[in-house]
mmCIF file of C-alpha atoms in Angstrom:
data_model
loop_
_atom_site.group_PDB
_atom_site.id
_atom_site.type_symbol
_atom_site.label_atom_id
_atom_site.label_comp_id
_atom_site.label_asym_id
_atom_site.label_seq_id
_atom_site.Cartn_x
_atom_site.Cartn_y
_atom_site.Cartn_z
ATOM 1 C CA UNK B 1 22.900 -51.763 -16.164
ATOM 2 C CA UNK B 2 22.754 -48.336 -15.442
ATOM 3 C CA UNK B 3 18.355 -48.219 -16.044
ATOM 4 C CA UNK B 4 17.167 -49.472 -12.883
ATOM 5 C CA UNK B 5 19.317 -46.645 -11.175
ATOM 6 C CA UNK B 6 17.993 -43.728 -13.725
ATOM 7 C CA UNK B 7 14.539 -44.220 -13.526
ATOM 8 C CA UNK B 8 15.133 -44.415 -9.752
ATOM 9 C CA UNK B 9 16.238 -40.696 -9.644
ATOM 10 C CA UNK B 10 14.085 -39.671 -12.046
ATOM 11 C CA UNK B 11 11.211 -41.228 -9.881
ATOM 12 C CA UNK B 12 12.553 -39.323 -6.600
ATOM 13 C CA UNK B 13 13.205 -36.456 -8.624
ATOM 14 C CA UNK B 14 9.752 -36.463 -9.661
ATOM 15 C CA UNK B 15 8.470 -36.920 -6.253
ATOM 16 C CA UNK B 16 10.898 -34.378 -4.968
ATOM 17 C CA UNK B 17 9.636 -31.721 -7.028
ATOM 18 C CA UNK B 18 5.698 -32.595 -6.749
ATOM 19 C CA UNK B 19 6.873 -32.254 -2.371
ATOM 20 C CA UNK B 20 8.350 -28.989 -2.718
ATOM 21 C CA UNK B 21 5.728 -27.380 -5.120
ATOM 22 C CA UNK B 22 3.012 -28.301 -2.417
ATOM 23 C CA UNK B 23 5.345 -27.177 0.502
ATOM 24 C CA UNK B 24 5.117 -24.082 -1.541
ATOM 25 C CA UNK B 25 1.781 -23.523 -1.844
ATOM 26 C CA UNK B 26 0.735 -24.410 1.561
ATOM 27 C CA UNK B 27 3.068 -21.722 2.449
ATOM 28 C CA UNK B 28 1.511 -18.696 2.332
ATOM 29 C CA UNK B 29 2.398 -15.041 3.433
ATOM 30 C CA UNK B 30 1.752 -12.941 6.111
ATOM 31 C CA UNK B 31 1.084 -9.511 5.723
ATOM 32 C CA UNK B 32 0.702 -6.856 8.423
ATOM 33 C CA UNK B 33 -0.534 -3.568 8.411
ATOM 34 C CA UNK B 34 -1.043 -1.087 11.587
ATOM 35 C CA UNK B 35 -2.936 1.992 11.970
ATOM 36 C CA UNK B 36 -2.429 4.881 14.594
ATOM 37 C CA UNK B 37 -5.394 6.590 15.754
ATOM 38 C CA UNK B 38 -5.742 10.346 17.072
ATOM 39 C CA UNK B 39 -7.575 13.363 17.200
ATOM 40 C CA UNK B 40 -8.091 16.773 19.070
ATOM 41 C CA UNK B 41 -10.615 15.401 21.162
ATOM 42 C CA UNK B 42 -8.378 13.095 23.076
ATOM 43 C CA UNK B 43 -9.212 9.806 21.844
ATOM 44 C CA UNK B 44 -6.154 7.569 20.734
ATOM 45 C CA UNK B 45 -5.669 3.502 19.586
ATOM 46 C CA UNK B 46 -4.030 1.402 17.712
ATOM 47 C CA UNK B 47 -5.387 -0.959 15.483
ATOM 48 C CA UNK B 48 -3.198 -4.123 14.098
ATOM 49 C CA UNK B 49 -4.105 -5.704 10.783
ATOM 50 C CA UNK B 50 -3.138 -9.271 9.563
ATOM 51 C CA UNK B 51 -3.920 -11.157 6.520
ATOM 52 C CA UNK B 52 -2.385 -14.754 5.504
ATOM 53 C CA UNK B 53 -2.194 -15.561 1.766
ATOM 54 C CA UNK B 54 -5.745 -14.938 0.519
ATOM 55 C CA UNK B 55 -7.718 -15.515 3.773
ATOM 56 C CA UNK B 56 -10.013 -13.479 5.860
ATOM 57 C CA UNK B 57 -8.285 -10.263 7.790
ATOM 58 C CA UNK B 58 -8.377 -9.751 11.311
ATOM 59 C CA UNK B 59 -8.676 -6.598 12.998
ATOM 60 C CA UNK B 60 -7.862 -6.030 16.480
ATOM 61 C CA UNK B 61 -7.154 -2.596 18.812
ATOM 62 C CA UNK B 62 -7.556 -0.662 21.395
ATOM 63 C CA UNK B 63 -9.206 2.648 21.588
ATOM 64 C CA UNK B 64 -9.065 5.045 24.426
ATOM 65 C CA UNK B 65 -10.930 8.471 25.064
ATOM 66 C CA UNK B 66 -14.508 8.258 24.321
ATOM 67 C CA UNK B 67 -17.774 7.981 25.382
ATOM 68 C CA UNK B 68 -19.043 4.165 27.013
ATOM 69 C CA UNK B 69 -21.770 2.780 24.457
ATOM 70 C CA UNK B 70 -21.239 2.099 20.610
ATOM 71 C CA UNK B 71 -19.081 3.461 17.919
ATOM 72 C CA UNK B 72 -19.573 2.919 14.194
ATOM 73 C CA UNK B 73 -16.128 1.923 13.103
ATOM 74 C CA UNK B 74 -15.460 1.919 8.977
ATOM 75 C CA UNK B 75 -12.454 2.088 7.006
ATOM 76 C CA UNK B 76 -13.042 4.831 4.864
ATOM 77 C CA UNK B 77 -11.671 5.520 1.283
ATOM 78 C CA UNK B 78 -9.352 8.362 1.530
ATOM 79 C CA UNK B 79 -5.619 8.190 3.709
ATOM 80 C CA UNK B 80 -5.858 11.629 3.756
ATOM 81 C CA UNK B 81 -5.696 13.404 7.329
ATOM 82 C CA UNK B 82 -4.713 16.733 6.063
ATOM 83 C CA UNK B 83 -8.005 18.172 7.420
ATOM 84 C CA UNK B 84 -8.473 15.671 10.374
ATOM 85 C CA UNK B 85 -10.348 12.986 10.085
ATOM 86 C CA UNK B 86 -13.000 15.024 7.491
ATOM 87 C CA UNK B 87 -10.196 14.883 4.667
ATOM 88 C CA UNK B 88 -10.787 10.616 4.763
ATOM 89 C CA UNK B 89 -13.567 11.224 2.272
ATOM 90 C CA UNK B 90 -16.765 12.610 1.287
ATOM 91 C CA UNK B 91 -18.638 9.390 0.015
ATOM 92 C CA UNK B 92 -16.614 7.886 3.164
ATOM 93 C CA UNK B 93 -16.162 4.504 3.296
ATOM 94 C CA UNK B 94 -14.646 2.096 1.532
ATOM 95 C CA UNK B 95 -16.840 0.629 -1.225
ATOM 96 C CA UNK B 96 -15.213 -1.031 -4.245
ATOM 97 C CA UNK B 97 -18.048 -2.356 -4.902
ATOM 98 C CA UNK B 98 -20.521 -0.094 -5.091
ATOM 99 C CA UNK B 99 -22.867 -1.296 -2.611
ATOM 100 C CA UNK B 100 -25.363 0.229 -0.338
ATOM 101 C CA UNK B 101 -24.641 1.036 3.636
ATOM 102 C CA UNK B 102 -24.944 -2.886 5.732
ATOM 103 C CA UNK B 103 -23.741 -4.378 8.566
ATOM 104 C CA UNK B 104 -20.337 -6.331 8.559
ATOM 105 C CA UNK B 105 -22.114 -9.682 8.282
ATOM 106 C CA UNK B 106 -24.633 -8.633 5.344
ATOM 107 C CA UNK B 107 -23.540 -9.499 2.120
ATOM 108 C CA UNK B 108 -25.143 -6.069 0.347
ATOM 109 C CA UNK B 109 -22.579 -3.813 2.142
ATOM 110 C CA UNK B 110 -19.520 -1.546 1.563
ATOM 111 C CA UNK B 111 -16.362 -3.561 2.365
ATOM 112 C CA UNK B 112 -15.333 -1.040 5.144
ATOM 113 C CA UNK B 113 -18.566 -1.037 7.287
ATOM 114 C CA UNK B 114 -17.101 -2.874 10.181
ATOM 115 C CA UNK B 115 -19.604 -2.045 12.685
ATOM 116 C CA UNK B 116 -19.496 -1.201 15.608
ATOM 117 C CA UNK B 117 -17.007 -0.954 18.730
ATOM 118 C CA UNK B 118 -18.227 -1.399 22.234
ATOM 119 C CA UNK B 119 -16.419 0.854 24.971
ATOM 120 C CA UNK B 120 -17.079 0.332 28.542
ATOM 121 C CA UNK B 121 -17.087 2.936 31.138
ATOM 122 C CA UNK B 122 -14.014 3.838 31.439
ATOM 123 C CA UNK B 123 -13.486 4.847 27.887
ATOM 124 C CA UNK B 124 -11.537 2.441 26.749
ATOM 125 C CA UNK B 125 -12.325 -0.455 24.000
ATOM 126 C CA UNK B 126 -10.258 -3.362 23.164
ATOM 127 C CA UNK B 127 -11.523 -5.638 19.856
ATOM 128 C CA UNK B 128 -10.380 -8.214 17.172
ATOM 129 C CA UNK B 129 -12.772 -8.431 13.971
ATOM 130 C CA UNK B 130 -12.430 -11.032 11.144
ATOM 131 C CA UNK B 131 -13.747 -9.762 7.470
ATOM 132 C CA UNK B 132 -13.063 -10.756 4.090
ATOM 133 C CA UNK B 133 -14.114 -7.709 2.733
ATOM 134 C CA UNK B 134 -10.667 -5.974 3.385
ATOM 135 C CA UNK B 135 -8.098 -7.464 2.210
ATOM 136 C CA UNK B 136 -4.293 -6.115 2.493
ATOM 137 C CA UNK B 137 -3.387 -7.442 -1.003
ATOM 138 C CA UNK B 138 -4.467 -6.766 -4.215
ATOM 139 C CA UNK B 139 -6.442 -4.171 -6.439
ATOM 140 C CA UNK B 140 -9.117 -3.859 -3.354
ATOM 141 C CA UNK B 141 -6.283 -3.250 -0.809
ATOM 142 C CA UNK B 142 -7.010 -1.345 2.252
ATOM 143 C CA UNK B 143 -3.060 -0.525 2.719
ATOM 144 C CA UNK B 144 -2.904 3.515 2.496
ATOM 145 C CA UNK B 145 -6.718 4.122 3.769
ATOM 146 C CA UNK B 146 -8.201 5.285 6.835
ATOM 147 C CA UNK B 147 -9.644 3.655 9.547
ATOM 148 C CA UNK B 148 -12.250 5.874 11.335
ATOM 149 C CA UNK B 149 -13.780 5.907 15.057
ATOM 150 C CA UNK B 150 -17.263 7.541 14.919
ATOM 151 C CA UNK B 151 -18.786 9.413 17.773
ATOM 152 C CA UNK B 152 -22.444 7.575 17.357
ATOM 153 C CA UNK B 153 -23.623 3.465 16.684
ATOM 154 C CA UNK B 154 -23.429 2.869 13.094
ATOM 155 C CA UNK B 155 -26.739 1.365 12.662
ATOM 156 C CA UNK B 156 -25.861 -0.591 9.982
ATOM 157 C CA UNK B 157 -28.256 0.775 7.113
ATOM 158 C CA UNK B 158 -31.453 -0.651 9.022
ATOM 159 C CA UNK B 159 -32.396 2.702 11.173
ATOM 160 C CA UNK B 160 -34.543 4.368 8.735
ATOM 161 C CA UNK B 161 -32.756 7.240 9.048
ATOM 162 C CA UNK B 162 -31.602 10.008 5.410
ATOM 163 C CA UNK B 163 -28.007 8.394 6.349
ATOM 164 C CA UNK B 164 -28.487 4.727 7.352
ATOM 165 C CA UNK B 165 -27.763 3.191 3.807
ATOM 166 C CA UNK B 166 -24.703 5.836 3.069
ATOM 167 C CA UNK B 167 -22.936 6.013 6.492
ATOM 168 C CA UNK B 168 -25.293 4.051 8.907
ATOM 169 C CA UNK B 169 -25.690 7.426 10.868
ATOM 170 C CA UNK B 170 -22.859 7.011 12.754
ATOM 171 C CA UNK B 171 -22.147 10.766 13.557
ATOM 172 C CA UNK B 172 -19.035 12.838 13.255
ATOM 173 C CA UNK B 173 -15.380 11.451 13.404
ATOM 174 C CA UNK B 174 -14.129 11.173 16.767
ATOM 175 C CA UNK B 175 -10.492 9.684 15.474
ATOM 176 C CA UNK B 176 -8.821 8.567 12.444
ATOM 177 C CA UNK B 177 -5.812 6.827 11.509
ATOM 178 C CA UNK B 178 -4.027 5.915 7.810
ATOM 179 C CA UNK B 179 -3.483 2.200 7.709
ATOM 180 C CA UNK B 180 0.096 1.298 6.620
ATOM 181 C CA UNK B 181 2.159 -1.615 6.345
ATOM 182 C CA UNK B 182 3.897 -3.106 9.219
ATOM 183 C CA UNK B 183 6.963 -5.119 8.974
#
């Protein structure tokens, strides 16, 4: 009676496959993405970029070089630094979307308006940001962009000013870097 024993495997067979197909999907990749930041005014960072499977991506880096106070900090559309950090684009940041200037936790905002950076005294910053807005993956990938220091606070679109719902009035671009993958 060979029955028993064949619907035996075929139930652990069964149950094998259903365990490995959900050991699949709860594992989910890592992807990693750096950018190095310059520019001829002596302000230079890194900034790391990591994204599992379809979750949020977190930002962190350190900045070196400016002034103490607030930067606007945006990942803007073009990885182009043929001109500096001007050639990153003229409708700068990135906006898939086609939303108005906002702050990182509005909903109404481009998807690279990250806000702002805080550096101390010294000059130096060091940060980690979580957004969902910027994903490393996918049609809206940020891999091959820019990621831009400003020299002024973004004010996130609420300062009343021509600029604050295109760029937040965040001043010129104190440093610039193209965002690339890491392995």
């Amino acid at each position: 009676m060979d029955t028993p024993r064949s619907f035996l495997t075929s139930v652990f067979l069964v149950l094998f496959y259903i365990q490995q197909r959900g050991a699949l999907r709860s594992h989910t990749k890592m992807v990693k993405a750096v950018a190095v930041l310059s520019s001829n005014e002596g302000v230079s960072g890194t900034v790391f970029f990591s994204q599992e499977g379809d979750g949020p991506t977190t930002v962190t880096g350190n900045l070196s070089g400016l002034k103490a106070g607030l930067h606007g900090f945006h990942v803007h559309a073009l990885g182009d630094t043929t001109n500096g950090c001007m050639s990153t684009g003229k409708r700068p940041h990135f906006n898939p979307a086609g939303k108005e200037h906002g702050a990182p936790e509005d909903e109404n905002r481009h998807a690279g308006d990250l806000g702002n950076v805080t550096v101390g005294d010294d000059g130096c910053a060091s940060f980690s940001i979580t957004d969902k807005q910027i994903p490393l993956t996918g049609p809206n990938s940020i891999i091959g962009r820019a990621v831009v220091v400003h020299a002024d606070p973004d004010d996130l679109g609420k300062g009343g000013h021509e600029l604050s719902k295109s760029t937040g009035n965040a001043g010129g671009r104190v440093a610039c870097g193209i965002i690339g993958l890491q392995g």
